[in-house]
Amino acid sequence: MAEWRTDGCGGRREPERVESVTGALLVTPADLATVLARVESAGRAQFPDSFAGLEVNQAEVLGIVYRVPSPDFDAFLRAEGAAVCLEVRDAAYDLRTLLTLQERIVADLGHWRTAGIEIGVVGCRHDGTGVEVSTRQVAQAQDQLPRRYGPEVPIFVRDEAPPRPLIGS
């Protein structure tokens, strides 16, 4: 996987912390959070064929941007990362492609329930590797979902019960 860092990564920053009841917690510095919000907004609106997702490494004080390589988006990231550290990594799929598959699976939840596969959560992996589905019927889902949606975008099936809402007492 190819990756590169922006000029804002030139110096080491100490992680920011806040005190809590359980001890000090790492937090995302305001300047990095602001840049990441701009990157996500522009990625979704201006670079939908490239942007895949974000990750924050609070210990190293950097944002990780996953994208399908694009000269225009890369230029945008270099400019945005001039004062903060952005690590840019290749992604196999852009977010729009992943969301399209996610929406198809969600639209078919009734079909899967009828087929005996109870799907609890469907989500795009932030690193652009595919779509993740949680169910207790792992073997059936691993077999049936690719048959219905094709092999183009990987579907990762996780063994997990559907979420249950908390009921107040």
PDB file of C-alpha atoms in Angstrom:
ATOM      1  CA  MET A   1       0.000   0.000   0.000  1.00  0.00           C
ATOM      2  CA  ALA A   2       1.451   3.360  -1.004  1.00  0.00           C
ATOM      3  CA  GLU A   3       1.420   6.151   1.509  1.00  0.00           C
ATOM      4  CA  TRP A   4       2.904   9.595   1.957  1.00  0.00           C
ATOM      5  CA  ARG A   5       2.763  12.408   4.489  1.00  0.00           C
ATOM      6  CA  THR A   6       2.091  16.108   4.158  1.00  0.00           C
ATOM      7  CA  ASP A   7       4.572  18.855   5.018  1.00  0.00           C
ATOM      8  CA  GLY A   8       2.781  19.411   8.325  1.00  0.00           C
ATOM      9  CA  CYS A   9       4.357  16.164   9.542  1.00  0.00           C
ATOM     10  CA  GLY A  10       7.808  17.759   9.694  1.00  0.00           C
ATOM     11  CA  GLY A  11       7.927  18.157  13.482  1.00  0.00           C
ATOM     12  CA  ARG A  12       6.802  16.000  16.376  1.00  0.00           C
ATOM     13  CA  ARG A  13       3.762  17.226  18.337  1.00  0.00           C
ATOM     14  CA  GLU A  14       2.953  16.114  21.828  1.00  0.00           C
ATOM     15  CA  PRO A  15      -0.476  14.513  22.151  1.00  0.00           C
ATOM     16  CA  GLU A  16      -3.186  16.592  23.810  1.00  0.00           C
ATOM     17  CA  ARG A  17      -4.972  15.197  26.836  1.00  0.00           C
ATOM     18  CA  VAL A  18      -7.956  16.017  28.989  1.00  0.00           C
ATOM     19  CA  GLU A  19      -8.464  14.798  32.512  1.00  0.00           C
ATOM     20  CA  SER A  20     -11.409  12.546  33.242  1.00  0.00           C
ATOM     21  CA  VAL A  21     -12.640  10.537  36.185  1.00  0.00           C
ATOM     22  CA  THR A  22     -10.693   7.525  34.905  1.00  0.00           C
ATOM     23  CA  GLY A  23      -7.508   9.446  34.080  1.00  0.00           C
ATOM     24  CA  ALA A  24      -6.084  11.387  31.162  1.00  0.00           C
ATOM     25  CA  LEU A  25      -7.668  10.807  27.756  1.00  0.00           C
ATOM     26  CA  LEU A  26      -6.086  11.632  24.409  1.00  0.00           C
ATOM     27  CA  VAL A  27      -8.037  14.124  22.309  1.00  0.00           C
ATOM     28  CA  THR A  28      -7.812  15.369  18.746  1.00  0.00           C
ATOM     29  CA  PRO A  29      -6.311  18.886  18.652  1.00  0.00           C
ATOM     30  CA  ALA A  30      -8.709  21.541  17.356  1.00  0.00           C
ATOM     31  CA  ASP A  31      -6.571  22.451  14.332  1.00  0.00           C
ATOM     32  CA  LEU A  32      -6.353  18.815  13.210  1.00  0.00           C
ATOM     33  CA  ALA A  33     -10.090  18.270  13.791  1.00  0.00           C
ATOM     34  CA  THR A  34     -10.862  21.357  11.684  1.00  0.00           C
ATOM     35  CA  VAL A  35      -8.665  20.179   8.805  1.00  0.00           C
ATOM     36  CA  LEU A  36     -10.139  16.668   8.931  1.00  0.00           C
ATOM     37  CA  ALA A  37     -13.664  18.115   8.814  1.00  0.00           C
ATOM     38  CA  ARG A  38     -12.705  20.110   5.697  1.00  0.00           C
ATOM     39  CA  VAL A  39     -11.077  17.033   4.141  1.00  0.00           C
ATOM     40  CA  GLU A  40     -14.174  14.918   4.752  1.00  0.00           C
ATOM     41  CA  SER A  41     -16.526  17.588   3.445  1.00  0.00           C
ATOM     42  CA  ALA A  42     -14.465  18.221   0.304  1.00  0.00           C
ATOM     43  CA  GLY A  43     -13.809  14.519  -0.151  1.00  0.00           C
ATOM     44  CA  ARG A  44     -17.509  13.741  -0.204  1.00  0.00           C
ATOM     45  CA  ALA A  45     -18.531  16.749  -2.311  1.00  0.00           C
ATOM     46  CA  GLN A  46     -15.603  17.489  -4.636  1.00  0.00           C
ATOM     47  CA  PHE A  47     -13.644  14.217  -4.787  1.00  0.00           C
ATOM     48  CA  PRO A  48     -16.245  11.435  -4.459  1.00  0.00           C
ATOM     49  CA  ASP A  49     -14.363   9.147  -6.855  1.00  0.00           C
ATOM     50  CA  SER A  50     -11.295   9.309  -4.614  1.00  0.00           C
ATOM     51  CA  PHE A  51     -12.220   9.874  -0.942  1.00  0.00           C
ATOM     52  CA  ALA A  52     -12.711   6.683   1.083  1.00  0.00           C
ATOM     53  CA  GLY A  53     -12.501   7.660   4.751  1.00  0.00           C
ATOM     54  CA  LEU A  54     -10.585   9.041   7.721  1.00  0.00           C
ATOM     55  CA  GLU A  55      -8.864   7.831  10.842  1.00  0.00           C
ATOM     56  CA  VAL A  56      -7.283   9.787  13.704  1.00  0.00           C
ATOM     57  CA  ASN A  57      -4.115   8.682  15.465  1.00  0.00           C
ATOM     58  CA  GLN A  58      -4.274  10.821  18.604  1.00  0.00           C
ATOM     59  CA  ALA A  59      -1.056   9.415  20.079  1.00  0.00           C
ATOM     60  CA  GLU A  60       0.951  10.522  17.027  1.00  0.00           C
ATOM     61  CA  VAL A  61      -1.218  13.621  16.442  1.00  0.00           C
ATOM     62  CA  LEU A  62      -2.024  12.869  12.836  1.00  0.00           C
ATOM     63  CA  GLY A  63      -4.972  12.305  10.574  1.00  0.00           C
ATOM     64  CA  ILE A  64      -4.990   9.381   8.181  1.00  0.00           C
ATOM     65  CA  VAL A  65      -6.797   9.895   4.882  1.00  0.00           C
ATOM     66  CA  TYR A  66      -7.737   6.883   2.764  1.00  0.00           C
ATOM     67  CA  ARG A  67      -8.308   7.603  -0.900  1.00  0.00           C
ATOM     68  CA  VAL A  68      -8.155   6.132  -4.368  1.00  0.00           C
ATOM     69  CA  PRO A  69      -5.172   8.025  -5.846  1.00  0.00           C
ATOM     70  CA  SER A  70      -6.131  11.240  -7.625  1.00  0.00           C
ATOM     71  CA  PRO A  71      -3.793  14.107  -8.560  1.00  0.00           C
ATOM     72  CA  ASP A  72      -6.446  16.733  -7.777  1.00  0.00           C
ATOM     73  CA  PHE A  73      -7.402  15.295  -4.381  1.00  0.00           C
ATOM     74  CA  ASP A  74      -3.737  14.764  -3.517  1.00  0.00           C
ATOM     75  CA  ALA A  75      -3.017  18.442  -4.291  1.00  0.00           C
ATOM     76  CA  PHE A  76      -5.923  19.429  -2.044  1.00  0.00           C
ATOM     77  CA  LEU A  77      -4.562  17.202   0.752  1.00  0.00           C
ATOM     78  CA  ARG A  78      -1.056  18.661   0.421  1.00  0.00           C
ATOM     79  CA  ALA A  79      -2.484  22.161   0.810  1.00  0.00           C
ATOM     80  CA  GLU A  80      -4.715  21.216   3.749  1.00  0.00           C
ATOM     81  CA  GLY A  81      -1.864  19.334   5.430  1.00  0.00           C
ATOM     82  CA  ALA A  82       0.608  22.202   5.317  1.00  0.00           C
ATOM     83  CA  ALA A  83       0.175  22.964   9.040  1.00  0.00           C
ATOM     84  CA  VAL A  84      -1.044  19.606  10.405  1.00  0.00           C
ATOM     85  CA  CYS A  85       0.140  16.077   9.809  1.00  0.00           C
ATOM     86  CA  LEU A  86      -1.884  14.048   7.330  1.00  0.00           C
ATOM     87  CA  GLU A  87      -0.818  10.555   6.349  1.00  0.00           C
ATOM     88  CA  VAL A  88      -2.343   9.654   2.996  1.00  0.00           C
ATOM     89  CA  ARG A  89      -2.934   5.985   2.214  1.00  0.00           C
ATOM     90  CA  ASP A  90      -4.238   4.199  -0.854  1.00  0.00           C
ATOM     91  CA  ALA A  91      -7.721   2.704  -0.728  1.00  0.00           C
ATOM     92  CA  ALA A  92      -9.121   0.004  -2.965  1.00  0.00           C
ATOM     93  CA  TYR A  93     -12.558   1.657  -3.198  1.00  0.00           C
ATOM     94  CA  ASP A  94     -13.960   5.158  -2.826  1.00  0.00           C
ATOM     95  CA  LEU A  95     -16.698   5.908  -0.304  1.00  0.00           C
ATOM     96  CA  ARG A  96     -19.379   6.399  -2.978  1.00  0.00           C
ATOM     97  CA  THR A  97     -18.809   2.856  -4.286  1.00  0.00           C
ATOM     98  CA  LEU A  98     -18.958   1.464  -0.749  1.00  0.00           C
ATOM     99  CA  LEU A  99     -22.086   3.444   0.141  1.00  0.00           C
ATOM    100  CA  THR A 100     -23.836   2.145  -2.974  1.00  0.00           C
ATOM    101  CA  LEU A 101     -23.266  -1.447  -1.858  1.00  0.00           C
ATOM    102  CA  GLN A 102     -24.152  -0.621   1.757  1.00  0.00           C
ATOM    103  CA  GLU A 103     -27.459   0.901   0.649  1.00  0.00           C
ATOM    104  CA  ARG A 104     -28.269  -2.141  -1.511  1.00  0.00           C
ATOM    105  CA  ILE A 105     -27.691  -4.469   1.443  1.00  0.00           C
ATOM    106  CA  VAL A 106     -29.788  -2.299   3.775  1.00  0.00           C
ATOM    107  CA  ALA A 107     -32.603  -2.165   1.192  1.00  0.00           C
ATOM    108  CA  ASP A 108     -32.551  -5.977   1.134  1.00  0.00           C
ATOM    109  CA  LEU A 109     -32.697  -6.552   4.917  1.00  0.00           C
ATOM    110  CA  GLY A 110     -36.186  -8.048   4.584  1.00  0.00           C
ATOM    111  CA  HIS A 111     -34.920 -10.484   1.971  1.00  0.00           C
ATOM    112  CA  TRP A 112     -32.067 -11.565   4.227  1.00  0.00           C
ATOM    113  CA  ARG A 113     -34.356 -11.975   7.241  1.00  0.00           C
ATOM    114  CA  THR A 114     -36.657 -14.204   5.151  1.00  0.00           C
ATOM    115  CA  ALA A 115     -33.593 -16.187   4.018  1.00  0.00           C
ATOM    116  CA  GLY A 116     -32.655 -16.784   7.667  1.00  0.00           C
ATOM    117  CA  ILE A 117     -29.812 -14.283   7.847  1.00  0.00           C
ATOM    118  CA  GLU A 118     -30.420 -11.651  10.527  1.00  0.00           C
ATOM    119  CA  ILE A 119     -28.147  -8.705   9.704  1.00  0.00           C
ATOM    120  CA  GLY A 120     -27.489  -6.351  12.595  1.00  0.00           C
ATOM    121  CA  VAL A 121     -25.126  -3.709  11.243  1.00  0.00           C
ATOM    122  CA  VAL A 122     -23.979  -2.728   7.749  1.00  0.00           C
ATOM    123  CA  GLY A 123     -21.188  -0.197   7.323  1.00  0.00           C
ATOM    124  CA  CYS A 124     -18.430   0.989   5.035  1.00  0.00           C
ATOM    125  CA  ARG A 125     -14.906   0.314   6.234  1.00  0.00           C
ATOM    126  CA  HIS A 126     -13.190   3.657   6.751  1.00  0.00           C
ATOM    127  CA  ASP A 127     -10.040   2.411   5.013  1.00  0.00           C
ATOM    128  CA  GLY A 128     -11.852   1.768   1.735  1.00  0.00           C
ATOM    129  CA  THR A 129     -11.374  -2.005   1.772  1.00  0.00           C
ATOM    130  CA  GLY A 130     -15.052  -2.968   1.542  1.00  0.00           C
ATOM    131  CA  VAL A 131     -18.358  -3.184   3.387  1.00  0.00           C
ATOM    132  CA  GLU A 132     -18.767  -4.884   6.763  1.00  0.00           C
ATOM    133  CA  VAL A 133     -21.859  -6.811   7.840  1.00  0.00           C
ATOM    134  CA  SER A 134     -22.580  -8.262  11.274  1.00  0.00           C
ATOM    135  CA  THR A 135     -24.686 -11.372  11.793  1.00  0.00           C
ATOM    136  CA  ARG A 136     -24.742 -14.617  13.767  1.00  0.00           C
ATOM    137  CA  GLN A 137     -25.269 -16.553  10.512  1.00  0.00           C
ATOM    138  CA  VAL A 138     -21.692 -16.004   9.313  1.00  0.00           C
ATOM    139  CA  ALA A 139     -21.267 -19.004   7.003  1.00  0.00           C
ATOM    140  CA  GLN A 140     -24.563 -18.400   5.216  1.00  0.00           C
ATOM    141  CA  ALA A 141     -23.844 -14.679   4.843  1.00  0.00           C
ATOM    142  CA  GLN A 142     -20.326 -15.303   3.514  1.00  0.00           C
ATOM    143  CA  ASP A 143     -21.849 -17.604   0.911  1.00  0.00           C
ATOM    144  CA  GLN A 144     -25.030 -15.723  -0.016  1.00  0.00           C
ATOM    145  CA  LEU A 145     -24.125 -12.026   0.047  1.00  0.00           C
ATOM    146  CA  PRO A 146     -21.424 -12.220  -2.663  1.00  0.00           C
ATOM    147  CA  ARG A 147     -23.811 -14.297  -4.792  1.00  0.00           C
ATOM    148  CA  ARG A 148     -26.384 -11.517  -4.676  1.00  0.00           C
ATOM    149  CA  TYR A 149     -24.082  -8.481  -4.910  1.00  0.00           C
ATOM    150  CA  GLY A 150     -21.151  -9.862  -6.886  1.00  0.00           C
ATOM    151  CA  PRO A 151     -17.464 -10.135  -6.064  1.00  0.00           C
ATOM    152  CA  GLU A 152     -16.453  -6.613  -7.150  1.00  0.00           C
ATOM    153  CA  VAL A 153     -16.463  -5.079  -3.652  1.00  0.00           C
ATOM    154  CA  PRO A 154     -15.484  -7.294  -0.704  1.00  0.00           C
ATOM    155  CA  ILE A 155     -18.094  -7.950   1.967  1.00  0.00           C
ATOM    156  CA  PHE A 156     -16.565  -8.701   5.362  1.00  0.00           C
ATOM    157  CA  VAL A 157     -18.878 -10.696   7.622  1.00  0.00           C
ATOM    158  CA  ARG A 158     -18.413 -10.353  11.364  1.00  0.00           C
ATOM    159  CA  ASP A 159     -19.916 -12.720  13.947  1.00  0.00           C
ATOM    160  CA  GLU A 160     -21.971 -10.406  16.098  1.00  0.00           C
ATOM    161  CA  ALA A 161     -25.507 -10.385  17.420  1.00  0.00           C
ATOM    162  CA  PRO A 162     -27.796  -7.587  16.238  1.00  0.00           C
ATOM    163  CA  PRO A 163     -27.689  -4.598  18.585  1.00  0.00           C
ATOM    164  CA  ARG A 164     -30.422  -4.384  21.174  1.00  0.00           C
ATOM    165  CA  PRO A 165     -31.668  -1.058  22.469  1.00  0.00           C
ATOM    166  CA  LEU A 166     -31.046  -0.305  26.112  1.00  0.00           C
ATOM    167  CA  ILE A 167     -34.244  -0.092  28.098  1.00  0.00           C
ATOM    168  CA  GLY A 168     -34.337   2.378  30.965  1.00  0.00           C
ATOM    169  CA  SER A 169     -35.398   1.106  34.347  1.00  0.00           C
TER     170      SER A 169
END
